[in-house]
mmCIF file of C-alpha atoms and ligand atoms in Angstrom:
data_model
loop_
_atom_site.group_PDB
_atom_site.id
_atom_site.type_symbol
_atom_site.label_atom_id
_atom_site.label_comp_id
_atom_site.label_asym_id
_atom_site.label_seq_id
_atom_site.Cartn_x
_atom_site.Cartn_y
_atom_site.Cartn_z
ATOM 1 C CA MET Q 1 -39.676 -27.846 66.157
ATOM 2 C CA THR Q 2 -39.519 -24.441 66.989
ATOM 3 C CA ALA Q 3 -41.113 -21.293 65.168
ATOM 4 C CA PRO Q 4 -37.869 -19.078 63.747
ATOM 5 C CA PRO Q 5 -37.376 -15.922 65.858
ATOM 6 C CA ALA Q 6 -38.138 -12.614 64.397
ATOM 7 C CA ALA Q 7 -36.069 -10.853 62.057
ATOM 8 C CA ARG Q 8 -34.221 -8.415 63.945
ATOM 9 C CA THR Q 9 -33.879 -5.277 61.641
ATOM 10 C CA ASP Q 10 -34.848 -4.230 58.479
ATOM 11 C CA ARG Q 11 -31.066 -3.402 56.847
ATOM 12 C CA PRO Q 12 -30.495 -5.803 54.009
ATOM 13 C CA LEU Q 13 -27.160 -7.729 55.256
ATOM 14 C CA LEU Q 14 -26.885 -9.345 51.473
ATOM 15 C CA GLU Q 15 -28.297 -7.643 48.444
ATOM 16 C CA VAL Q 16 -28.606 -9.326 45.183
ATOM 17 C CA LYS Q 17 -29.177 -7.057 41.919
ATOM 18 C CA ASP Q 18 -30.126 -8.817 38.591
ATOM 19 C CA LEU Q 19 -27.714 -11.394 39.042
ATOM 20 C CA LYS Q 20 -27.110 -13.835 35.937
ATOM 21 C CA LYS Q 21 -24.667 -16.816 35.695
ATOM 22 C CA HIS Q 22 -24.619 -18.344 32.008
ATOM 23 C CA PHE Q 23 -22.342 -21.386 31.627
ATOM 24 C CA PRO Q 24 -20.984 -21.186 28.113
ATOM 25 C CA ILE Q 25 -20.930 -24.662 25.991
ATOM 26 C CA ARG Q 26 -18.171 -25.848 23.818
ATOM 27 C CA THR Q 27 -18.669 -28.898 21.816
ATOM 28 C CA GLY Q 28 -14.979 -29.555 21.358
ATOM 29 C CA PHE Q 29 -11.687 -28.788 23.177
ATOM 30 C CA PHE Q 30 -10.983 -26.070 20.158
ATOM 31 C CA ALA Q 31 -14.656 -25.551 19.449
ATOM 32 C CA GLY Q 32 -15.587 -21.893 20.019
ATOM 33 C CA ILE Q 33 -18.799 -21.297 21.849
ATOM 34 C CA SER Q 34 -22.108 -22.875 20.563
ATOM 35 C CA GLY Q 35 -24.362 -21.759 23.096
ATOM 36 C CA TYR Q 36 -25.408 -20.956 27.146
ATOM 37 C CA VAL Q 37 -26.759 -22.955 29.702
ATOM 38 C CA TYR Q 38 -28.866 -20.056 31.241
ATOM 39 C CA ALA Q 39 -28.661 -21.354 35.241
ATOM 40 C CA VAL Q 40 -29.275 -18.215 36.528
ATOM 41 C CA ASP Q 41 -30.947 -15.519 34.587
ATOM 42 C CA GLY Q 42 -31.828 -11.985 36.350
ATOM 43 C CA VAL Q 43 -32.466 -12.818 39.786
ATOM 44 C CA SER Q 44 -32.847 -9.970 42.702
ATOM 45 C CA PHE Q 45 -33.250 -10.698 46.428
ATOM 46 C CA ALA Q 46 -31.807 -9.177 50.081
ATOM 47 C CA ILE Q 47 -31.631 -10.767 53.147
ATOM 48 C CA ARG Q 48 -32.072 -8.790 56.532
ATOM 49 C CA ARG Q 49 -29.579 -9.293 59.606
ATOM 50 C CA GLY Q 50 -31.014 -12.106 61.872
ATOM 51 C CA GLU Q 51 -33.357 -13.201 58.588
ATOM 52 C CA THR Q 52 -34.001 -16.575 56.787
ATOM 53 C CA LEU Q 53 -34.668 -16.472 53.390
ATOM 54 C CA SER Q 54 -35.161 -19.554 51.694
ATOM 55 C CA LEU Q 55 -34.419 -20.317 48.149
ATOM 56 C CA VAL Q 56 -36.660 -23.066 46.848
ATOM 57 C CA GLY Q 57 -37.709 -24.955 43.260
ATOM 58 C CA GLU Q 58 -37.043 -28.207 41.845
ATOM 59 C CA SER Q 59 -33.989 -29.786 41.329
ATOM 60 C CA GLY Q 60 -31.358 -27.881 38.098
ATOM 61 C CA CYS Q 61 -33.710 -24.588 38.408
ATOM 62 C CA GLY Q 62 -30.507 -22.666 39.567
ATOM 63 C CA LYS Q 63 -30.816 -21.980 43.179
ATOM 64 C CA SER Q 64 -27.396 -23.730 43.991
ATOM 65 C CA THR Q 65 -25.693 -21.624 41.440
ATOM 66 C CA VAL Q 66 -27.213 -18.463 43.060
ATOM 67 C CA GLY Q 67 -25.455 -19.873 46.397
ATOM 68 C CA ARG Q 68 -22.243 -20.349 44.895
ATOM 69 C CA THR Q 69 -22.058 -17.213 42.818
ATOM 70 C CA VAL Q 70 -23.352 -15.196 45.599
ATOM 71 C CA LEU Q 71 -19.884 -16.493 47.322
ATOM 72 C CA ARG Q 72 -17.933 -16.368 44.165
ATOM 73 C CA LEU Q 73 -17.339 -20.210 44.045
ATOM 74 C CA LEU Q 74 -18.539 -19.109 40.329
ATOM 75 C CA GLU Q 75 -18.070 -15.998 39.001
ATOM 76 C CA PRO Q 76 -21.412 -14.032 37.943
ATOM 77 C CA THR Q 77 -21.841 -13.366 34.553
ATOM 78 C CA ALA Q 78 -23.509 -10.044 35.469
ATOM 79 C CA GLY Q 79 -25.625 -8.632 38.176
ATOM 80 C CA GLU Q 80 -24.797 -7.397 41.524
ATOM 81 C CA VAL Q 81 -23.688 -8.845 44.907
ATOM 82 C CA TRP Q 82 -23.388 -6.231 48.062
ATOM 83 C CA LEU Q 83 -22.510 -7.216 51.271
ATOM 84 C CA ASP Q 84 -23.108 -5.108 54.201
ATOM 85 C CA GLY Q 85 -23.040 -2.296 51.815
ATOM 86 C CA GLN Q 86 -20.203 -3.196 50.198
ATOM 87 C CA ARG Q 87 -20.303 -4.483 46.441
ATOM 88 C CA ILE Q 88 -18.082 -7.721 46.361
ATOM 89 C CA ASP Q 89 -18.635 -9.498 43.014
ATOM 90 C CA ASP Q 90 -16.379 -7.175 40.898
ATOM 91 C CA ILE Q 91 -13.486 -6.739 43.456
ATOM 92 C CA PRO Q 92 -10.235 -8.732 43.253
ATOM 93 C CA LEU Q 93 -10.283 -12.286 44.951
ATOM 94 C CA ARG Q 94 -7.433 -10.906 47.718
ATOM 95 C CA ARG Q 95 -9.904 -8.120 48.289
ATOM 96 C CA LEU Q 96 -12.722 -10.551 48.871
ATOM 97 C CA ARG Q 97 -10.896 -12.959 51.091
ATOM 98 C CA PRO Q 98 -11.214 -11.122 54.491
ATOM 99 C CA LEU Q 99 -15.038 -10.535 53.599
ATOM 100 C CA ARG Q 100 -15.401 -14.372 53.104
ATOM 101 C CA ARG Q 101 -15.100 -14.758 56.624
ATOM 102 C CA ARG Q 102 -18.359 -13.249 57.140
ATOM 103 C CA MET Q 103 -20.093 -15.224 54.663
ATOM 104 C CA GLN Q 104 -19.822 -19.392 55.069
ATOM 105 C CA VAL Q 105 -21.560 -22.308 53.469
ATOM 106 C CA VAL Q 106 -22.783 -25.623 54.604
ATOM 107 C CA PHE Q 107 -23.196 -28.147 52.162
ATOM 108 C CA GLN Q 108 -25.466 -31.295 51.643
ATOM 109 C CA ASP Q 109 -22.966 -33.925 51.705
ATOM 110 C CA PRO Q 110 -20.982 -33.094 55.291
ATOM 111 C CA PHE Q 111 -18.747 -36.210 54.437
ATOM 112 C CA SER Q 112 -17.404 -34.773 51.174
ATOM 113 C CA SER Q 113 -16.916 -31.713 52.385
ATOM 114 C CA LEU Q 114 -15.136 -32.368 55.523
ATOM 115 C CA ASN Q 115 -11.432 -33.370 54.996
ATOM 116 C CA PRO Q 116 -11.350 -37.236 56.038
ATOM 117 C CA ARG Q 117 -7.447 -37.174 57.290
ATOM 118 C CA LEU Q 118 -8.130 -33.891 59.879
ATOM 119 C CA LYS Q 119 -9.445 -34.282 63.135
ATOM 120 C CA VAL Q 120 -12.475 -32.211 64.085
ATOM 121 C CA ARG Q 121 -9.998 -29.880 65.869
ATOM 122 C CA GLU Q 122 -7.772 -28.966 62.888
ATOM 123 C CA ILE Q 123 -11.011 -28.912 60.847
ATOM 124 C CA LEU Q 124 -12.032 -26.271 63.208
ATOM 125 C CA ALA Q 125 -8.653 -24.546 63.696
ATOM 126 C CA GLU Q 126 -7.922 -24.169 60.190
ATOM 127 C CA PRO Q 127 -10.631 -21.203 59.528
ATOM 128 C CA ILE Q 128 -9.731 -19.529 62.719
ATOM 129 C CA THR Q 129 -5.953 -19.402 62.235
ATOM 130 C CA ASN Q 130 -6.415 -18.358 58.714
ATOM 131 C CA PHE Q 131 -8.168 -15.086 59.738
ATOM 132 C CA GLY Q 132 -5.809 -14.804 62.857
ATOM 133 C CA LEU Q 133 -8.942 -14.887 65.199
ATOM 134 C CA ALA Q 134 -6.836 -16.427 67.881
ATOM 135 C CA SER Q 135 -3.316 -15.021 69.456
ATOM 136 C CA SER Q 136 -2.509 -17.903 71.521
ATOM 137 C CA ALA Q 137 -2.820 -21.912 71.540
ATOM 138 C CA SER Q 138 -5.386 -21.252 74.763
ATOM 139 C CA GLU Q 139 -7.224 -18.849 73.413
ATOM 140 C CA LEU Q 140 -7.757 -21.297 69.579
ATOM 141 C CA ASP Q 141 -8.809 -24.201 72.303
ATOM 142 C CA ASP Q 142 -11.390 -21.819 73.847
ATOM 143 C CA ARG Q 143 -12.483 -20.880 70.682
ATOM 144 C CA ILE Q 144 -12.879 -24.596 69.472
ATOM 145 C CA ALA Q 145 -14.468 -25.460 72.769
ATOM 146 C CA ASP Q 146 -17.087 -22.901 72.316
ATOM 147 C CA LEU Q 147 -17.876 -23.804 68.957
ATOM 148 C CA MET Q 148 -18.785 -27.622 69.996
ATOM 149 C CA ASP Q 149 -20.705 -26.428 72.715
ATOM 150 C CA LYS Q 150 -22.520 -23.899 70.196
ATOM 151 C CA VAL Q 151 -23.641 -27.164 67.922
ATOM 152 C CA ARG Q 152 -24.122 -29.330 71.127
ATOM 153 C CA LEU Q 153 -20.983 -32.229 70.546
ATOM 154 C CA PRO Q 154 -19.110 -32.855 73.405
ATOM 155 C CA ARG Q 155 -15.944 -31.184 73.354
ATOM 156 C CA ASP Q 156 -13.678 -34.314 73.683
ATOM 157 C CA ALA Q 157 -15.214 -35.284 70.305
ATOM 158 C CA VAL Q 158 -12.459 -32.967 68.635
ATOM 159 C CA ASN Q 159 -9.983 -35.389 68.876
ATOM 160 C CA ARG Q 160 -12.027 -37.756 66.308
ATOM 161 C CA TYR Q 161 -12.254 -38.200 62.366
ATOM 162 C CA PRO Q 162 -15.037 -36.865 60.394
ATOM 163 C CA HIS Q 163 -16.057 -40.556 59.617
ATOM 164 C CA GLU Q 164 -16.258 -41.449 63.569
ATOM 165 C CA PHE Q 165 -19.305 -39.317 63.164
ATOM 166 C CA SER Q 166 -23.004 -40.149 62.378
ATOM 167 C CA GLY Q 167 -24.439 -37.950 59.254
ATOM 168 C CA GLY Q 168 -26.424 -35.662 61.763
ATOM 169 C CA GLN Q 169 -23.116 -35.000 63.877
ATOM 170 C CA ARG Q 170 -21.095 -34.400 60.486
ATOM 171 C CA GLN Q 171 -23.158 -31.561 59.723
ATOM 172 C CA ARG Q 172 -22.970 -30.256 63.330
ATOM 173 C CA ILE Q 173 -18.893 -30.087 62.950
ATOM 174 C CA GLY Q 174 -20.077 -28.302 59.015
ATOM 175 C CA ILE Q 175 -21.965 -25.842 60.926
ATOM 176 C CA ALA Q 176 -19.328 -25.284 63.410
ATOM 177 C CA ARG Q 177 -16.737 -24.659 60.798
ATOM 178 C CA ALA Q 178 -19.111 -22.188 59.384
ATOM 179 C CA LEU Q 179 -19.305 -20.351 62.475
ATOM 180 C CA ALA Q 180 -15.747 -20.765 63.551
ATOM 181 C CA PRO Q 181 -14.672 -17.311 61.185
ATOM 182 C CA GLY Q 182 -17.235 -15.277 62.579
ATOM 183 C CA ALA Q 183 -19.502 -15.724 59.525
ATOM 184 C CA ASP Q 184 -22.963 -13.456 60.053
ATOM 185 C CA LEU Q 185 -24.011 -15.051 56.629
ATOM 186 C CA ILE Q 186 -24.489 -18.742 56.297
ATOM 187 C CA ILE Q 187 -25.668 -20.160 53.073
ATOM 188 C CA CYS Q 188 -27.285 -23.510 53.609
ATOM 189 C CA ASP Q 189 -27.156 -25.548 50.352
ATOM 190 C CA GLU Q 190 -29.370 -28.473 50.831
ATOM 191 C CA ALA Q 191 -27.775 -28.657 54.052
ATOM 192 C CA VAL Q 192 -30.417 -31.002 55.703
ATOM 193 C CA SER Q 193 -31.239 -32.764 52.552
ATOM 194 C CA ALA Q 194 -29.334 -35.974 52.920
ATOM 195 C CA LEU Q 195 -30.357 -36.625 56.726
ATOM 196 C CA ASP Q 196 -32.885 -38.704 58.083
ATOM 197 C CA VAL Q 197 -36.131 -36.991 59.051
ATOM 198 C CA SER Q 198 -35.717 -36.590 62.682
ATOM 199 C CA VAL Q 199 -31.956 -35.631 62.197
ATOM 200 C CA LYS Q 200 -33.534 -32.799 59.670
ATOM 201 C CA ALA Q 201 -35.446 -31.347 62.550
ATOM 202 C CA GLN Q 202 -32.903 -31.096 65.080
ATOM 203 C CA ILE Q 203 -30.435 -29.567 62.582
ATOM 204 C CA VAL Q 204 -33.406 -26.755 61.437
ATOM 205 C CA ASN Q 205 -33.880 -26.233 65.641
ATOM 206 C CA LEU Q 206 -29.994 -25.911 65.880
ATOM 207 C CA LEU Q 207 -29.597 -23.438 63.292
ATOM 208 C CA SER Q 208 -32.912 -21.435 64.216
ATOM 209 C CA ASP Q 209 -31.369 -21.518 68.108
ATOM 210 C CA LEU Q 210 -27.954 -20.020 66.710
ATOM 211 C CA GLN Q 211 -29.826 -17.586 64.466
ATOM 212 C CA ASP Q 212 -31.406 -16.374 67.444
ATOM 213 C CA GLU Q 213 -28.317 -16.579 69.825
ATOM 214 C CA LEU Q 214 -25.733 -14.835 66.932
ATOM 215 C CA GLY Q 215 -28.187 -12.505 64.958
ATOM 216 C CA LEU Q 216 -27.060 -14.752 61.943
ATOM 217 C CA SER Q 217 -28.545 -14.405 58.459
ATOM 218 C CA LEU Q 218 -29.615 -17.587 56.400
ATOM 219 C CA LEU Q 219 -29.785 -18.440 52.762
ATOM 220 C CA PHE Q 220 -31.477 -21.310 53.292
ATOM 221 C CA ILE Q 221 -31.504 -23.202 49.601
ATOM 222 C CA SER Q 222 -33.675 -26.514 49.581
ATOM 223 C CA HIS Q 223 -36.256 -28.099 47.475
ATOM 224 C CA ASP Q 224 -38.075 -29.329 50.529
ATOM 225 C CA LEU Q 225 -41.058 -26.761 51.179
ATOM 226 C CA ALA Q 226 -41.878 -28.981 54.263
ATOM 227 C CA ILE Q 227 -38.613 -28.132 56.218
ATOM 228 C CA VAL Q 228 -38.481 -24.625 54.658
ATOM 229 C CA GLU Q 229 -41.482 -23.784 56.737
ATOM 230 C CA HIS Q 230 -40.043 -24.521 59.943
ATOM 231 C CA ILE Q 231 -37.091 -22.424 59.514
ATOM 232 C CA THR Q 232 -37.464 -19.418 57.396
ATOM 233 C CA HIS Q 233 -38.854 -15.895 57.521
ATOM 234 C CA ARG Q 234 -39.577 -15.510 53.620
ATOM 235 C CA VAL Q 235 -39.601 -17.536 50.749
ATOM 236 C CA ALA Q 236 -38.150 -17.086 47.120
ATOM 237 C CA VAL Q 237 -39.405 -19.492 44.677
ATOM 238 C CA MET Q 238 -37.151 -20.026 41.585
ATOM 239 C CA TYR Q 239 -38.194 -21.510 38.097
ATOM 240 C CA LEU Q 240 -35.711 -21.860 35.499
ATOM 241 C CA GLY Q 241 -33.172 -19.619 36.356
ATOM 242 C CA LYS Q 242 -35.663 -16.777 37.721
ATOM 243 C CA ILE Q 243 -37.129 -16.273 41.212
ATOM 244 C CA VAL Q 244 -41.086 -16.160 40.098
ATOM 245 C CA GLU Q 245 -42.467 -15.392 43.887
ATOM 246 C CA ILE Q 246 -41.202 -13.665 47.046
ATOM 247 C CA ALA Q 247 -43.438 -13.421 50.119
ATOM 248 C CA ASP Q 248 -42.910 -14.038 53.584
ATOM 249 C CA LYS Q 249 -43.624 -17.274 54.630
ATOM 250 C CA ARG Q 250 -47.274 -17.297 56.493
ATOM 251 C CA THR Q 251 -48.264 -15.676 52.990
ATOM 252 C CA LEU Q 252 -46.825 -17.740 50.814
ATOM 253 C CA PHE Q 253 -48.297 -20.977 52.544
ATOM 254 C CA ALA Q 254 -51.667 -19.348 52.793
ATOM 255 C CA ALA Q 255 -52.284 -17.868 49.735
ATOM 256 C CA PRO Q 256 -49.616 -18.403 46.701
ATOM 257 C CA LYS Q 257 -49.979 -16.410 43.923
ATOM 258 C CA HIS Q 258 -47.913 -17.951 41.130
ATOM 259 C CA PRO Q 259 -49.268 -21.286 39.743
ATOM 260 C CA TYR Q 260 -45.955 -22.979 39.955
ATOM 261 C CA THR Q 261 -45.847 -22.096 43.488
ATOM 262 C CA GLU Q 262 -49.186 -23.568 44.015
ATOM 263 C CA ALA Q 263 -48.112 -26.775 42.497
ATOM 264 C CA LEU Q 264 -45.168 -27.010 44.704
ATOM 265 C CA LEU Q 265 -47.204 -26.668 47.533
ATOM 266 C CA SER Q 266 -49.671 -28.715 46.969
ATOM 267 C CA ALA Q 267 -47.268 -31.583 47.003
ATOM 268 C CA VAL Q 268 -46.456 -30.837 50.622
ATOM 269 C CA PRO Q 269 -48.094 -33.224 53.382
ATOM 270 C CA VAL Q 270 -50.575 -31.355 55.503
ATOM 271 C CA PRO Q 271 -50.021 -32.298 59.307
ATOM 272 C CA ASP Q 272 -53.835 -32.148 59.981
ATOM 273 C CA PRO Q 273 -55.047 -35.746 58.585
ATOM 274 C CA THR Q 274 -58.680 -34.238 58.517
ATOM 275 C CA THR Q 275 -57.740 -31.555 55.870
ATOM 276 C CA ARG Q 276 -57.472 -32.288 52.659
ATOM 277 C CA ARG Q 277 -55.071 -30.348 49.868
ATOM 278 C CA ASN Q 278 -56.172 -30.668 46.015
ATOM 279 C CA ARG Q 279 -52.734 -32.193 44.651
ATOM 280 C CA ILE Q 280 -51.803 -29.917 41.679
ATOM 281 C CA ILE Q 281 -49.974 -32.371 39.004
ATOM 282 C CA LEU Q 282 -47.779 -30.287 36.770
ATOM 283 C CA THR Q 283 -47.356 -32.112 33.015
ATOM 284 C CA GLY Q 284 -44.166 -32.139 31.038
ATOM 285 C CA ASP Q 285 -40.811 -31.979 31.827
ATOM 286 C CA VAL Q 286 -38.798 -29.269 33.268
ATOM 287 C CA PRO Q 287 -37.660 -27.269 29.799
ATOM 288 C CA SER Q 288 -34.029 -26.992 29.157
ATOM 289 C CA PRO Q 289 -32.210 -23.955 30.716
ATOM 290 C CA ILE Q 290 -30.350 -24.165 27.621
ATOM 291 C CA ARG Q 291 -33.043 -23.143 25.350
ATOM 292 C CA PRO Q 292 -35.881 -21.593 27.939
ATOM 293 C CA PRO Q 293 -38.950 -21.191 26.758
ATOM 294 C CA SER Q 294 -40.102 -17.554 25.435
ATOM 295 C CA GLY Q 295 -42.499 -15.669 27.467
ATOM 296 C CA CYS Q 296 -43.046 -16.792 30.932
ATOM 297 C CA ARG Q 297 -40.775 -19.751 31.319
ATOM 298 C CA PHE Q 298 -43.289 -21.857 33.010
ATOM 299 C CA HIS Q 299 -45.997 -21.481 30.365
ATOM 300 C CA THR Q 300 -45.043 -25.054 28.671
ATOM 301 C CA ARG Q 301 -46.296 -26.429 32.041
ATOM 302 C CA CYS Q 302 -48.654 -24.046 33.775
ATOM 303 C CA PRO Q 303 -52.746 -25.247 33.588
ATOM 304 C CA HIS Q 304 -53.449 -21.424 33.504
ATOM 305 C CA ALA Q 305 -51.507 -20.424 30.503
ATOM 306 C CA PHE Q 306 -53.242 -18.057 27.900
ATOM 307 C CA ASP Q 307 -51.754 -16.365 24.614
ATOM 308 C CA ARG Q 308 -49.738 -13.847 26.339
ATOM 309 C CA CYS Q 309 -47.800 -16.013 28.177
ATOM 310 C CA LYS Q 310 -45.951 -17.511 25.294
ATOM 311 C CA VAL Q 311 -44.510 -13.915 24.129
ATOM 312 C CA GLU Q 312 -44.157 -11.696 27.142
ATOM 313 C CA GLU Q 313 -42.307 -12.136 29.833
ATOM 314 C CA PRO Q 314 -44.211 -11.423 33.146
ATOM 315 C CA ALA Q 315 -42.469 -8.839 35.296
ATOM 316 C CA LEU Q 316 -42.365 -9.411 39.231
ATOM 317 C CA ARG Q 317 -45.278 -7.236 40.440
ATOM 318 C CA THR Q 318 -46.737 -6.692 43.914
ATOM 319 C CA VAL Q 319 -49.664 -8.780 44.507
ATOM 320 C CA ALA Q 320 -50.187 -8.227 48.279
ATOM 321 C CA PRO Q 321 -48.526 -6.629 50.812
ATOM 322 C CA GLY Q 322 -44.858 -8.161 51.103
ATOM 323 C CA GLN Q 323 -45.604 -10.437 48.085
ATOM 324 C CA VAL Q 324 -44.261 -10.278 44.804
ATOM 325 C CA ALA Q 325 -45.317 -12.740 41.788
ATOM 326 C CA ALA Q 326 -44.505 -12.943 38.182
ATOM 327 C CA CYS Q 327 -47.950 -13.777 36.515
ATOM 328 C CA HIS Q 328 -49.913 -12.361 33.745
ATOM 329 C CA LEU Q 329 -52.744 -13.537 35.884
ATOM 330 C CA HIS Q 330 -51.902 -10.736 38.517
ATOM 331 C CA ASP Q 331 -51.913 -7.784 35.931
ATOM 332 C CA PRO Q 332 -54.988 -5.853 36.644
ATOM 333 C CA ALA Q 333 -54.787 -4.913 33.055
ATOM 334 C CA ALA Q 334 -54.876 -8.470 31.687
ATOM 335 C CA GLN Q 335 -57.461 -10.026 34.166
ATOM 336 C CA PRO Q 336 -60.278 -10.025 31.805
ATOM 337 C CA VAL Q 337 -57.829 -11.657 29.160
ATOM 338 C CA ALA Q 338 -57.026 -14.169 31.402
ATOM 339 C CA ARG Q 339 -60.568 -15.030 32.598
ATOM 340 C CA ALA Q 340 -62.039 -15.458 29.296
ATOM 341 C CA ALA Q 341 -59.168 -18.108 28.362
HETATM 342 FE FE1 SF4 O 1 -49.246 -19.468 33.720
HETATM 343 FE FE2 SF4 O 1 -48.915 -17.355 32.233
HETATM 344 FE FE3 SF4 O 1 -48.601 -16.768 34.774
HETATM 345 FE FE4 SF4 O 1 -47.106 -17.864 33.470
HETATM 346 S S1 SF4 O 1 -47.455 -15.998 33.217
HETATM 347 S S2 SF4 O 1 -47.467 -18.523 35.539
HETATM 348 S S3 SF4 O 1 -48.134 -19.209 31.773
HETATM 349 S S4 SF4 O 1 -50.907 -17.796 33.745
#
């Protein structure tokens, strides 16, 4: 796989500030709210133009909910989302509509996200005509042909239905549909997770090439750190609704600072068979997001937990240039306690 190109500017295209999404729990149709699922509980990050930020973590950590809330497929409970300097979490949906053109999503399962009754031509024409981006039939044809070229599918395949394509080809159609309205931010929600290993690599390379060509920003949501390493500039690690570490890719893979990140990375296969990596096996299940643990949410599984971890939530603090982590072990004032624990 090719290395991702360098990010192009420092200006954030997307800023997410203290985002929360709590789902109410009702035990019956007429019953009141008996509690909340704290799926996303105070998440902040920014993505620059031409940059890929990967959001990683185990299944159920809230990473897909972050993506859907940014897109306002789910309404946020609290927090702010800014697209290119414009706040979008609190504007009416009719005002959001033109901005949706700029942020699109590629889902995990291209088959269920593509209308099986529409030919590829109709699938790609829909966003172009909806946003009024072609003034004539020939311009529409040209745009569709250009999209097929961009995702490296034959132009005459526009006359086929989704079921006539392989999984990887269907995901190329999903990417073409995301590009069709001229998006500059694409949220890839486990976009390669369902594909075979070799096809995953092809789609990741395609996304990298498109990013280089079009200056796209990508929010790459994945549980697969081995794939993330090939596409991303920076990585944000989520655990139980919170980001516990953010760093540029090289720093994070070489020197993770949060014990949860260390455990995730220890499970990533090392390409060099002569290199050994000590696997860290986490004990216990991921706690319920309905009743997250007090203090550090990771303390019930952390091999380094000490008394303070159970009562005080660690703040994200800078632990190295370009690297922040939420762990008391990296609080200079707490280190003597941590070492003695
Ligand atoms: Fe582990 Fe404590 Fe750090 Fe949480 S704050 S990751 S429990 S050492």
